[in-house]
Amino acid sequence: MSGQELPIATNGDVVLVRQKVRSVAAEIGLSLVDQTKIVTAASELARNVLVHAGGGRVEVEKVSTGLRPGLRLVFSDEGPGISDIAQAMTDGFTTGGGLGLGLSGSRRLVDEFDLVSAPGEGTRITVTKWAR
């Protein structure tokens, strides 16, 4: 299925991403708990795109295994990239003065998490939450 791409360039865009993700998550039948998890992950990842890369985009896509629906989010940017992905995925690691739970916390909130990044080449994070 094709998805909808949303820009992430302002704090207002982060709010719009949250709203869109919540709407689609409810539409495909995710439980309230799973809606909250995917919205929280989307919020963290959108904020990372804004703060660390100066902006980017997210594609919000309904997916299906044939038996159960899911929601896939692909965050991408052309920012500085992540030089040490293992370190960036460690709880408590931060470059932005936050709690350091953005990437590792987001990974725990979703069913599938894939991060591709290299210095100078930007970052692409794909997350999926499946209906139970």
Short mmCIF file of C-alpha atoms in Angstrom, two decimals, residues 85-94 100-101 103-104 107:
data_model
loop_
_atom_site.label_atom_id
_atom_site.label_comp_id
_atom_site.label_asym_id
_atom_site.label_seq_id
_atom_site.Cartn_x
_atom_site.Cartn_y
_atom_site.Cartn_z
CA ILE A 85 24.74 3.41 15.83
CA ALA A 86 25.41 0.94 18.67
CA GLN A 87 26.26 3.80 21.03
CA ALA A 88 23.26 5.84 19.86
CA MET A 89 20.97 2.89 20.64
CA THR A 90 22.26 2.63 24.22
CA ASP A 91 19.86 3.75 26.96
CA GLY A 92 21.04 7.03 28.42
CA PHE A 93 23.19 8.09 25.47
CA THR A 94 22.31 11.59 24.32
CA GLY A 100 18.76 9.53 26.00
CA LEU A 101 15.69 7.33 25.54
CA LEU A 103 16.09 5.73 19.87
CA SER A 104 16.31 2.90 22.41
CA ARG A 107 12.77 0.52 19.60
#
